[in-house]
PDB file of C-alpha atoms in Angstrom:
ATOM      1  CA  MET A  19      33.256  -4.898  15.849  1.00  0.00           C
ATOM      2  CA  ALA A  20      35.983  -3.504  13.610  1.00  0.00           C
ATOM      3  CA  PRO A  21      35.072  -5.491  10.444  1.00  0.00           C
ATOM      4  CA  ARG A  22      31.392  -4.657  10.918  1.00  0.00           C
ATOM      5  CA  PHE A  23      32.196  -0.977  11.383  1.00  0.00           C
ATOM      6  CA  VAL A  24      34.353  -0.971   8.249  1.00  0.00           C
ATOM      7  CA  ALA A  25      31.601  -2.692   6.269  1.00  0.00           C
ATOM      8  CA  ALA A  26      29.025  -0.171   7.477  1.00  0.00           C
ATOM      9  CA  PHE A  27      31.358   2.713   6.669  1.00  0.00           C
ATOM     10  CA  ARG A  28      31.875   1.370   3.145  1.00  0.00           C
ATOM     11  CA  ARG A  29      28.120   1.053   2.597  1.00  0.00           C
ATOM     12  CA  VAL A  30      27.543   4.640   3.687  1.00  0.00           C
ATOM     13  CA  GLY A  31      30.502   5.778   1.612  1.00  0.00           C
ATOM     14  CA  ARG A  32      29.200   4.028  -1.508  1.00  0.00           C
ATOM     15  CA  SER A  33      25.745   5.532  -1.076  1.00  0.00           C
ATOM     16  CA  ALA A  34      27.189   9.022  -0.690  1.00  0.00           C
ATOM     17  CA  ALA A  35      29.538   8.526  -3.643  1.00  0.00           C
ATOM     18  CA  ASN A  36      26.688   7.290  -5.830  1.00  0.00           C
ATOM     19  CA  PHE A  37      24.561  10.330  -4.941  1.00  0.00           C
ATOM     20  CA  VAL A  38      27.234  12.869  -5.923  1.00  0.00           C
ATOM     21  CA  ASP A  39      28.329  10.891  -9.004  1.00  0.00           C
ATOM     22  CA  LEU A  40      25.682  12.117 -11.424  1.00  0.00           C
ATOM     23  CA  GLN A  41      27.054  10.135 -14.343  1.00  0.00           C
ATOM     24  CA  TRP A  42      26.815   6.884 -12.385  1.00  0.00           C
ATOM     25  CA  THR A  43      23.308   7.691 -11.122  1.00  0.00           C
ATOM     26  CA  LEU A  44      22.064   8.487 -14.622  1.00  0.00           C
ATOM     27  CA  THR A  45      23.706   5.369 -16.036  1.00  0.00           C
ATOM     28  CA  ILE A  46      22.083   3.092 -13.468  1.00  0.00           C
ATOM     29  CA  ALA A  47      18.659   4.726 -13.918  1.00  0.00           C
ATOM     30  CA  ALA A  48      18.881   4.352 -17.708  1.00  0.00           C
ATOM     31  CA  LEU A  49      19.950   0.704 -17.517  1.00  0.00           C
ATOM     32  CA  GLU A  50      17.226  -0.140 -14.999  1.00  0.00           C
ATOM     33  CA  GLY A  51      14.732   1.380 -17.414  1.00  0.00           C
ATOM     34  CA  VAL A  52      15.767  -0.819 -20.348  1.00  0.00           C
ATOM     35  CA  ALA A  53      16.705  -3.986 -18.435  1.00  0.00           C
ATOM     36  CA  PRO A  54      13.254  -5.584 -19.008  1.00  0.00           C
ATOM     37  CA  LEU A  55      14.060  -5.586 -22.734  1.00  0.00           C
ATOM     38  CA  ALA A  56      16.955  -7.962 -22.129  1.00  0.00           C
ATOM     39  CA  ARG A  57      16.441 -11.714 -22.447  1.00  0.00           C
ATOM     40  CA  GLY A  58      18.204 -15.019 -23.004  1.00  0.00           C
ATOM     41  CA  ARG A  59      21.978 -15.036 -23.086  1.00  0.00           C
ATOM     42  CA  LEU A  60      23.509 -11.608 -22.444  1.00  0.00           C
ATOM     43  CA  LEU A  61      27.042 -10.589 -23.400  1.00  0.00           C
ATOM     44  CA  ASP A  62      28.496  -7.568 -21.566  1.00  0.00           C
ATOM     45  CA  VAL A  63      31.327  -6.204 -23.731  1.00  0.00           C
ATOM     46  CA  GLY A  64      33.811  -4.163 -21.686  1.00  0.00           C
ATOM     47  CA  SER A  65      32.290  -5.585 -18.522  1.00  0.00           C
ATOM     48  CA  GLY A  66      35.058  -4.808 -16.034  1.00  0.00           C
ATOM     49  CA  ASP A  67      33.957  -6.330 -12.736  1.00  0.00           C
ATOM     50  CA  LYS A  68      30.354  -6.622 -14.006  1.00  0.00           C
ATOM     51  CA  PRO A  69      28.778  -3.739 -12.052  1.00  0.00           C
ATOM     52  CA  TYR A  70      25.471  -4.140 -13.922  1.00  0.00           C
ATOM     53  CA  LEU A  71      25.004  -7.855 -13.275  1.00  0.00           C
ATOM     54  CA  GLU A  72      22.349  -7.398 -10.584  1.00  0.00           C
ATOM     55  CA  ILE A  73      20.304  -5.099 -12.841  1.00  0.00           C
ATOM     56  CA  PHE A  74      20.036  -7.584 -15.718  1.00  0.00           C
ATOM     57  CA  ALA A  75      20.225 -10.944 -13.931  1.00  0.00           C
ATOM     58  CA  PRO A  76      16.444 -11.167 -13.272  1.00  0.00           C
ATOM     59  CA  PHE A  77      15.703 -10.859 -17.007  1.00  0.00           C
ATOM     60  CA  VAL A  78      18.329 -13.090 -18.637  1.00  0.00           C
ATOM     61  CA  SER A  79      19.260 -16.754 -18.487  1.00  0.00           C
ATOM     62  CA  GLU A  80      23.028 -16.173 -18.611  1.00  0.00           C
ATOM     63  CA  TYR A  81      25.271 -13.113 -18.111  1.00  0.00           C
ATOM     64  CA  ILE A  82      28.743 -13.294 -19.664  1.00  0.00           C
ATOM     65  CA  GLY A  83      31.330 -10.532 -19.311  1.00  0.00           C
ATOM     66  CA  VAL A  84      34.185 -10.075 -21.798  1.00  0.00           C
ATOM     67  CA  GLU A  85      37.130  -7.686 -21.626  1.00  0.00           C
ATOM     68  CA  HIS A  86      40.105  -6.648 -23.730  1.00  0.00           C
ATOM     69  CA  GLU A  87      42.877  -8.515 -21.937  1.00  0.00           C
ATOM     70  CA  ALA A  88      45.717  -5.998 -22.306  1.00  0.00           C
ATOM     71  CA  SER A  89      43.754  -2.918 -21.222  1.00  0.00           C
ATOM     72  CA  PHE A  90      41.820  -4.689 -18.451  1.00  0.00           C
ATOM     73  CA  LYS A  91      45.015  -5.766 -16.699  1.00  0.00           C
ATOM     74  CA  GLN A  92      45.915  -2.074 -16.294  1.00  0.00           C
ATOM     75  CA  THR A  93      42.711  -1.203 -14.415  1.00  0.00           C
ATOM     76  CA  SER A  94      41.920  -1.277 -10.716  1.00  0.00           C
ATOM     77  CA  SER A  95      39.197  -3.874 -11.407  1.00  0.00           C
ATOM     78  CA  ALA A  96      41.831  -6.443 -12.354  1.00  0.00           C
ATOM     79  CA  GLY A  97      42.460  -7.329  -8.716  1.00  0.00           C
ATOM     80  CA  ARG A  98      38.829  -7.640  -7.682  1.00  0.00           C
ATOM     81  CA  SER A  99      37.158 -10.971  -7.032  1.00  0.00           C
ATOM     82  CA  ARG A 100      34.442 -10.555  -9.654  1.00  0.00           C
ATOM     83  CA  GLY A 101      35.868  -9.892 -13.088  1.00  0.00           C
ATOM     84  CA  PRO A 102      35.067 -10.775 -16.692  1.00  0.00           C
ATOM     85  CA  ASP A 103      34.376 -14.362 -17.667  1.00  0.00           C
ATOM     86  CA  VAL A 104      36.385 -14.117 -20.907  1.00  0.00           C
ATOM     87  CA  LEU A 105      39.407 -12.081 -21.992  1.00  0.00           C
ATOM     88  CA  TYR A 106      40.092 -11.405 -25.677  1.00  0.00           C
ATOM     89  CA  ASP A 107      42.604  -9.694 -27.949  1.00  0.00           C
ATOM     90  CA  GLY A 108      40.552  -6.588 -28.693  1.00  0.00           C
ATOM     91  CA  GLU A 109      40.044  -7.537 -32.351  1.00  0.00           C
ATOM     92  CA  HIS A 110      37.474 -10.324 -32.673  1.00  0.00           C
ATOM     93  CA  LEU A 111      35.035 -11.369 -29.967  1.00  0.00           C
ATOM     94  CA  PRO A 112      35.643 -15.087 -29.272  1.00  0.00           C
ATOM     95  CA  PHE A 113      32.038 -16.110 -29.868  1.00  0.00           C
ATOM     96  CA  GLY A 114      30.030 -17.494 -32.743  1.00  0.00           C
ATOM     97  CA  THR A 115      27.778 -15.464 -35.017  1.00  0.00           C
ATOM     98  CA  GLY A 116      24.332 -14.846 -33.528  1.00  0.00           C
ATOM     99  CA  GLU A 117      25.240 -16.441 -30.211  1.00  0.00           C
ATOM    100  CA  PHE A 118      23.566 -13.897 -27.892  1.00  0.00           C
ATOM    101  CA  ASP A 119      20.013 -12.638 -27.444  1.00  0.00           C
ATOM    102  CA  THR A 120      21.205  -9.413 -25.791  1.00  0.00           C
ATOM    103  CA  VAL A 121      24.479  -7.526 -26.150  1.00  0.00           C
ATOM    104  CA  LEU A 122      25.346  -4.837 -23.610  1.00  0.00           C
ATOM    105  CA  CYS A 123      28.141  -2.310 -24.136  1.00  0.00           C
ATOM    106  CA  VAL A 124      28.397   0.524 -21.590  1.00  0.00           C
ATOM    107  CA  GLN A 125      30.955   3.344 -21.880  1.00  0.00           C
ATOM    108  CA  THR A 126      33.391   1.215 -23.861  1.00  0.00           C
ATOM    109  CA  LEU A 127      33.073   2.519 -27.414  1.00  0.00           C
ATOM    110  CA  GLU A 128      35.121   5.649 -26.657  1.00  0.00           C
ATOM    111  CA  ASP A 129      38.048   3.537 -25.468  1.00  0.00           C
ATOM    112  CA  THR A 130      38.681   1.630 -28.699  1.00  0.00           C
ATOM    113  CA  PRO A 131      40.684   3.126 -31.588  1.00  0.00           C
ATOM    114  CA  LYS A 132      38.507   1.165 -34.056  1.00  0.00           C
ATOM    115  CA  PRO A 133      34.896   1.847 -33.032  1.00  0.00           C
ATOM    116  CA  GLN A 134      33.372   0.646 -36.303  1.00  0.00           C
ATOM    117  CA  ALA A 135      35.135  -2.690 -36.002  1.00  0.00           C
ATOM    118  CA  LEU A 136      33.840  -3.119 -32.446  1.00  0.00           C
ATOM    119  CA  VAL A 137      30.262  -2.204 -33.385  1.00  0.00           C
ATOM    120  CA  SER A 138      30.418  -4.671 -36.284  1.00  0.00           C
ATOM    121  CA  GLU A 139      31.517  -7.379 -33.857  1.00  0.00           C
ATOM    122  CA  LEU A 140      28.645  -6.512 -31.512  1.00  0.00           C
ATOM    123  CA  ALA A 141      26.242  -6.888 -34.442  1.00  0.00           C
ATOM    124  CA  ARG A 142      27.823 -10.169 -35.522  1.00  0.00           C
ATOM    125  CA  VAL A 143      27.365 -11.959 -32.195  1.00  0.00           C
ATOM    126  CA  LEU A 144      23.804 -10.619 -31.796  1.00  0.00           C
ATOM    127  CA  ARG A 145      20.954 -12.879 -32.885  1.00  0.00           C
ATOM    128  CA  ARG A 146      18.676 -11.648 -35.655  1.00  0.00           C
ATOM    129  CA  ASP A 147      15.851 -10.980 -33.206  1.00  0.00           C
ATOM    130  CA  GLY A 148      18.111  -9.795 -30.368  1.00  0.00           C
ATOM    131  CA  ARG A 149      18.786  -6.318 -29.018  1.00  0.00           C
ATOM    132  CA  LEU A 150      21.941  -4.280 -28.578  1.00  0.00           C
ATOM    133  CA  LEU A 151      22.014  -1.887 -25.606  1.00  0.00           C
ATOM    134  CA  LEU A 152      24.834   0.558 -26.290  1.00  0.00           C
ATOM    135  CA  MET A 153      25.846   3.516 -24.123  1.00  0.00           C
ATOM    136  CA  ALA A 154      28.507   6.022 -25.159  1.00  0.00           C
ATOM    137  CA  PRO A 155      29.618   9.444 -23.847  1.00  0.00           C
ATOM    138  CA  PHE A 156      28.907  12.769 -25.526  1.00  0.00           C
ATOM    139  CA  SER A 157      30.651  15.101 -23.053  1.00  0.00           C
ATOM    140  CA  PHE A 158      32.938  13.514 -20.495  1.00  0.00           C
ATOM    141  CA  ARG A 159      36.336  14.068 -18.893  1.00  0.00           C
ATOM    142  CA  LEU A 160      39.486  12.372 -20.133  1.00  0.00           C
ATOM    143  CA  HIS A 161      39.820   8.938 -18.562  1.00  0.00           C
ATOM    144  CA  GLU A 162      41.699   5.656 -19.004  1.00  0.00           C
ATOM    145  CA  GLU A 163      44.440   7.603 -20.758  1.00  0.00           C
ATOM    146  CA  PRO A 164      45.938   7.075 -23.251  1.00  0.00           C
ATOM    147  CA  HIS A 165      43.090   4.749 -24.318  1.00  0.00           C
ATOM    148  CA  ASP A 166      40.410   7.436 -24.597  1.00  0.00           C
ATOM    149  CA  TYR A 167      39.737   8.232 -28.250  1.00  0.00           C
ATOM    150  CA  PHE A 168      36.236   9.465 -29.131  1.00  0.00           C
ATOM    151  CA  ARG A 169      32.960  11.099 -28.075  1.00  0.00           C
ATOM    152  CA  TYR A 170      29.641  10.406 -29.817  1.00  0.00           C
ATOM    153  CA  SER A 171      26.559  12.264 -30.986  1.00  0.00           C
ATOM    154  CA  PRO A 172      23.360  10.287 -31.702  1.00  0.00           C
ATOM    155  CA  HIS A 173      23.973  10.861 -35.411  1.00  0.00           C
ATOM    156  CA  GLY A 174      27.466   9.393 -35.213  1.00  0.00           C
ATOM    157  CA  LEU A 175      26.124   6.376 -33.344  1.00  0.00           C
ATOM    158  CA  ARG A 176      23.451   5.919 -36.000  1.00  0.00           C
ATOM    159  CA  VAL A 177      26.094   5.856 -38.762  1.00  0.00           C
ATOM    160  CA  LEU A 178      28.205   3.295 -36.880  1.00  0.00           C
ATOM    161  CA  LEU A 179      25.188   1.075 -36.261  1.00  0.00           C
ATOM    162  CA  GLU A 180      23.843   1.333 -39.807  1.00  0.00           C
ATOM    163  CA  ASN A 181      27.259   0.431 -41.192  1.00  0.00           C
ATOM    164  CA  ALA A 182      27.099  -2.693 -39.023  1.00  0.00           C
ATOM    165  CA  GLY A 183      23.651  -3.602 -40.361  1.00  0.00           C
ATOM    166  CA  LEU A 184      21.669  -2.458 -37.306  1.00  0.00           C
ATOM    167  CA  GLU A 185      18.861   0.055 -36.897  1.00  0.00           C
ATOM    168  CA  ILE A 186      18.115   2.235 -33.861  1.00  0.00           C
ATOM    169  CA  GLU A 187      14.818   1.635 -32.078  1.00  0.00           C
ATOM    170  CA  ARG A 188      15.355   4.257 -29.419  1.00  0.00           C
ATOM    171  CA  CYS A 189      17.919   6.831 -28.296  1.00  0.00           C
ATOM    172  CA  ASP A 190      17.886   8.339 -24.782  1.00  0.00           C
ATOM    173  CA  SER A 191      20.108  11.123 -23.455  1.00  0.00           C
ATOM    174  CA  LEU A 192      21.824  10.751 -20.077  1.00  0.00           C
ATOM    175  CA  GLY A 193      20.785  13.870 -18.246  1.00  0.00           C
ATOM    176  CA  GLY A 194      20.727  17.436 -19.507  1.00  0.00           C
ATOM    177  CA  LEU A 195      22.658  20.673 -19.177  1.00  0.00           C
ATOM    178  CA  TRP A 196      22.565  20.895 -15.395  1.00  0.00           C
ATOM    179  CA  SER A 197      23.653  17.308 -14.821  1.00  0.00           C
ATOM    180  CA  LEU A 198      26.503  17.887 -17.256  1.00  0.00           C
ATOM    181  CA  ILE A 199      27.654  21.038 -15.452  1.00  0.00           C
ATOM    182  CA  GLY A 200      27.196  19.419 -12.045  1.00  0.00           C
ATOM    183  CA  HIS A 201      29.175  16.344 -13.040  1.00  0.00           C
ATOM    184  CA  LYS A 202      32.073  18.415 -14.334  1.00  0.00           C
ATOM    185  CA  LEU A 203      32.153  20.572 -11.200  1.00  0.00           C
ATOM    186  CA  ASN A 204      32.042  17.520  -8.943  1.00  0.00           C
ATOM    187  CA  SER A 205      34.748  15.773 -10.954  1.00  0.00           C
ATOM    188  CA  TYR A 206      36.987  18.816 -10.503  1.00  0.00           C
ATOM    189  CA  LEU A 207      36.320  18.955  -6.769  1.00  0.00           C
ATOM    190  CA  ALA A 208      36.859  15.230  -6.283  1.00  0.00           C
ATOM    191  CA  PHE A 209      39.939  14.666  -8.436  1.00  0.00           C
ATOM    192  CA  SER A 210      41.728  18.022  -8.560  1.00  0.00           C
ATOM    193  CA  VAL A 211      40.852  19.586  -5.190  1.00  0.00           C
ATOM    194  CA  ALA A 212      40.427  16.626  -2.816  1.00  0.00           C
ATOM    195  CA  ARG A 213      42.522  14.187  -4.876  1.00  0.00           C
ATOM    196  CA  ALA A 214      40.033  11.509  -3.909  1.00  0.00           C
ATOM    197  CA  GLY A 215      40.497   9.154  -6.861  1.00  0.00           C
ATOM    198  CA  GLY A 216      42.173   6.456  -4.759  1.00  0.00           C
ATOM    199  CA  PHE A 217      39.581   6.886  -2.025  1.00  0.00           C
ATOM    200  CA  ALA A 218      36.817   6.467  -4.630  1.00  0.00           C
ATOM    201  CA  GLN A 219      38.435   3.259  -5.868  1.00  0.00           C
ATOM    202  CA  SER A 220      38.421   1.919  -2.305  1.00  0.00           C
ATOM    203  CA  LEU A 221      34.623   2.278  -2.550  1.00  0.00           C
ATOM    204  CA  ASP A 222      34.610   0.262  -5.808  1.00  0.00           C
ATOM    205  CA  LYS A 223      34.358   3.343  -8.032  1.00  0.00           C
ATOM    206  CA  LEU A 224      36.485   4.102 -11.137  1.00  0.00           C
ATOM    207  CA  GLY A 225      37.008   0.405 -11.768  1.00  0.00           C
ATOM    208  CA  HIS A 226      37.897   0.925 -15.434  1.00  0.00           C
ATOM    209  CA  GLU A 227      40.800   3.243 -14.607  1.00  0.00           C
ATOM    210  CA  ALA A 228      44.312   2.459 -13.445  1.00  0.00           C
ATOM    211  CA  ALA A 229      44.857   2.219  -9.700  1.00  0.00           C
ATOM    212  CA  GLN A 230      45.407   5.707  -8.293  1.00  0.00           C
ATOM    213  CA  ARG A 231      48.166   6.009  -5.703  1.00  0.00           C
ATOM    214  CA  GLU A 232      47.945   9.711  -4.881  1.00  0.00           C
ATOM    215  CA  ARG A 233      47.032  10.311  -1.236  1.00  0.00           C
ATOM    216  CA  PRO A 234      43.739  12.151  -0.709  1.00  0.00           C
ATOM    217  CA  ARG A 235      43.645  15.531   0.988  1.00  0.00           C
ATOM    218  CA  TYR A 236      41.671  14.149   3.894  1.00  0.00           C
ATOM    219  CA  TRP A 237      41.230  17.550   5.557  1.00  0.00           C
ATOM    220  CA  LEU A 238      39.352  18.729   2.466  1.00  0.00           C
ATOM    221  CA  LEU A 239      37.036  15.742   2.177  1.00  0.00           C
ATOM    222  CA  PRO A 240      34.250  17.060   4.504  1.00  0.00           C
ATOM    223  CA  PRO A 241      33.792  20.487   2.828  1.00  0.00           C
ATOM    224  CA  VAL A 242      34.284  19.003  -0.645  1.00  0.00           C
ATOM    225  CA  ALA A 243      31.735  16.249   0.048  1.00  0.00           C
ATOM    226  CA  LEU A 244      29.205  18.824   1.274  1.00  0.00           C
ATOM    227  CA  SER A 245      29.785  20.991  -1.802  1.00  0.00           C
ATOM    228  CA  MET A 246      29.453  18.015  -4.138  1.00  0.00           C
ATOM    229  CA  ALA A 247      26.196  16.909  -2.505  1.00  0.00           C
ATOM    230  CA  SER A 248      24.767  20.426  -2.900  1.00  0.00           C
ATOM    231  CA  ILE A 249      25.829  20.583  -6.552  1.00  0.00           C
ATOM    232  CA  ALA A 250      24.339  17.148  -7.279  1.00  0.00           C
ATOM    233  CA  ALA A 251      21.026  18.125  -5.679  1.00  0.00           C
ATOM    234  CA  PHE A 252      20.892  21.428  -7.584  1.00  0.00           C
ATOM    235  CA  ALA A 253      21.720  19.657 -10.871  1.00  0.00           C
ATOM    236  CA  ARG A 254      18.876  17.190 -10.425  1.00  0.00           C
ATOM    237  CA  ILE A 255      16.429  20.033  -9.763  1.00  0.00           C
ATOM    238  CA  GLY A 256      17.787  22.018 -12.710  1.00  0.00           C
ATOM    239  CA  ASP A 257      17.276  19.143 -15.133  1.00  0.00           C
ATOM    240  CA  ARG A 258      13.676  18.813 -13.961  1.00  0.00           C
ATOM    241  CA  VAL A 259      12.667  22.465 -14.273  1.00  0.00           C
ATOM    242  CA  ALA A 260      14.908  23.768 -17.084  1.00  0.00           C
ATOM    243  CA  SER A 261      16.145  20.804 -19.085  1.00  0.00           C
ATOM    244  CA  ASP A 262      18.302  21.222 -22.180  1.00  0.00           C
ATOM    245  CA  ARG A 263      18.925  17.819 -23.764  1.00  0.00           C
ATOM    246  CA  SER A 264      21.245  19.205 -26.445  1.00  0.00           C
ATOM    247  CA  GLU A 265      23.840  19.238 -23.640  1.00  0.00           C
ATOM    248  CA  THR A 266      24.180  15.800 -22.094  1.00  0.00           C
ATOM    249  CA  LEU A 267      26.692  13.365 -20.652  1.00  0.00           C
ATOM    250  CA  GLY A 268      25.942  10.696 -23.227  1.00  0.00           C
ATOM    251  CA  PHE A 269      23.404   8.539 -25.009  1.00  0.00           C
ATOM    252  CA  LEU A 270      21.877   5.104 -24.620  1.00  0.00           C
ATOM    253  CA  VAL A 271      20.703   3.529 -27.855  1.00  0.00           C
ATOM    254  CA  ILE A 272      18.677   0.379 -28.361  1.00  0.00           C
ATOM    255  CA  ALA A 273      19.355  -1.245 -31.723  1.00  0.00           C
ATOM    256  CA  ARG A 274      18.544  -4.462 -33.528  1.00  0.00           C
ATOM    257  CA  HIS A 275      18.867  -6.125 -36.881  1.00  0.00           C
ATOM    258  CA  PRO A 276      16.219  -4.897 -39.339  1.00  0.00           C
ATOM    259  CA  ARG A 277      13.071  -7.002 -39.220  1.00  0.00           C
ATOM    260  CA  GLU A 278      12.504  -9.284 -42.153  1.00  0.00           C
ATOM    261  CA  ALA A 279       9.925  -8.026 -44.639  1.00  0.00           C
TER     262      ALA A 279
END
């Protein structure tokens, strides 16, 4: 009974954590919306433990995850059973030019000190008729320190992509003002008040960050969880009735090589 109870508890915990984590919810919804555009061989750059595999697997023939070896070994994902397929030096992706039909890069661009070099590598390994699905933060808390370098507007992303020889087909914001406020409030409650970072990692959250050893304030978890759920619900309603997309958590862009004349 004990293992089954633990498994059930973890499932409920993950569902609750996903509901209050607005950034995660918006990310998954955005990726599910564009997943049908993916095809052929897909390369997930900065894949961690490949949390998006199930979303894209029905649409692609192969899903390959690659990670920067040095930084990945410092994350909590490093000890999990499902990790990247390939580790590399952070400079040049170890693949041939035009080797992939789809390239996926989610919340990784802010963690490299040379974003233009990374975007150029993404463009290099992408086939001429392939698509790049790139997600980057616009307003987000410090994370993966000290390897957290930049935030991006859609105009900055356009410049990076154009310099790499790509053009944007579409640019979607990840939530609006209320989701942004709600996410920041919930992050404060979870990490500063309840100190629940380690608890979240036990539910397979925060995989790209270093393992957190601080003990949670368990006596605060019930009221904090209730407050976070209320904030998340209010934020979702706020974005529906009074959206302001100039304030957002980030952007998802779809880009490709220019079509031949």
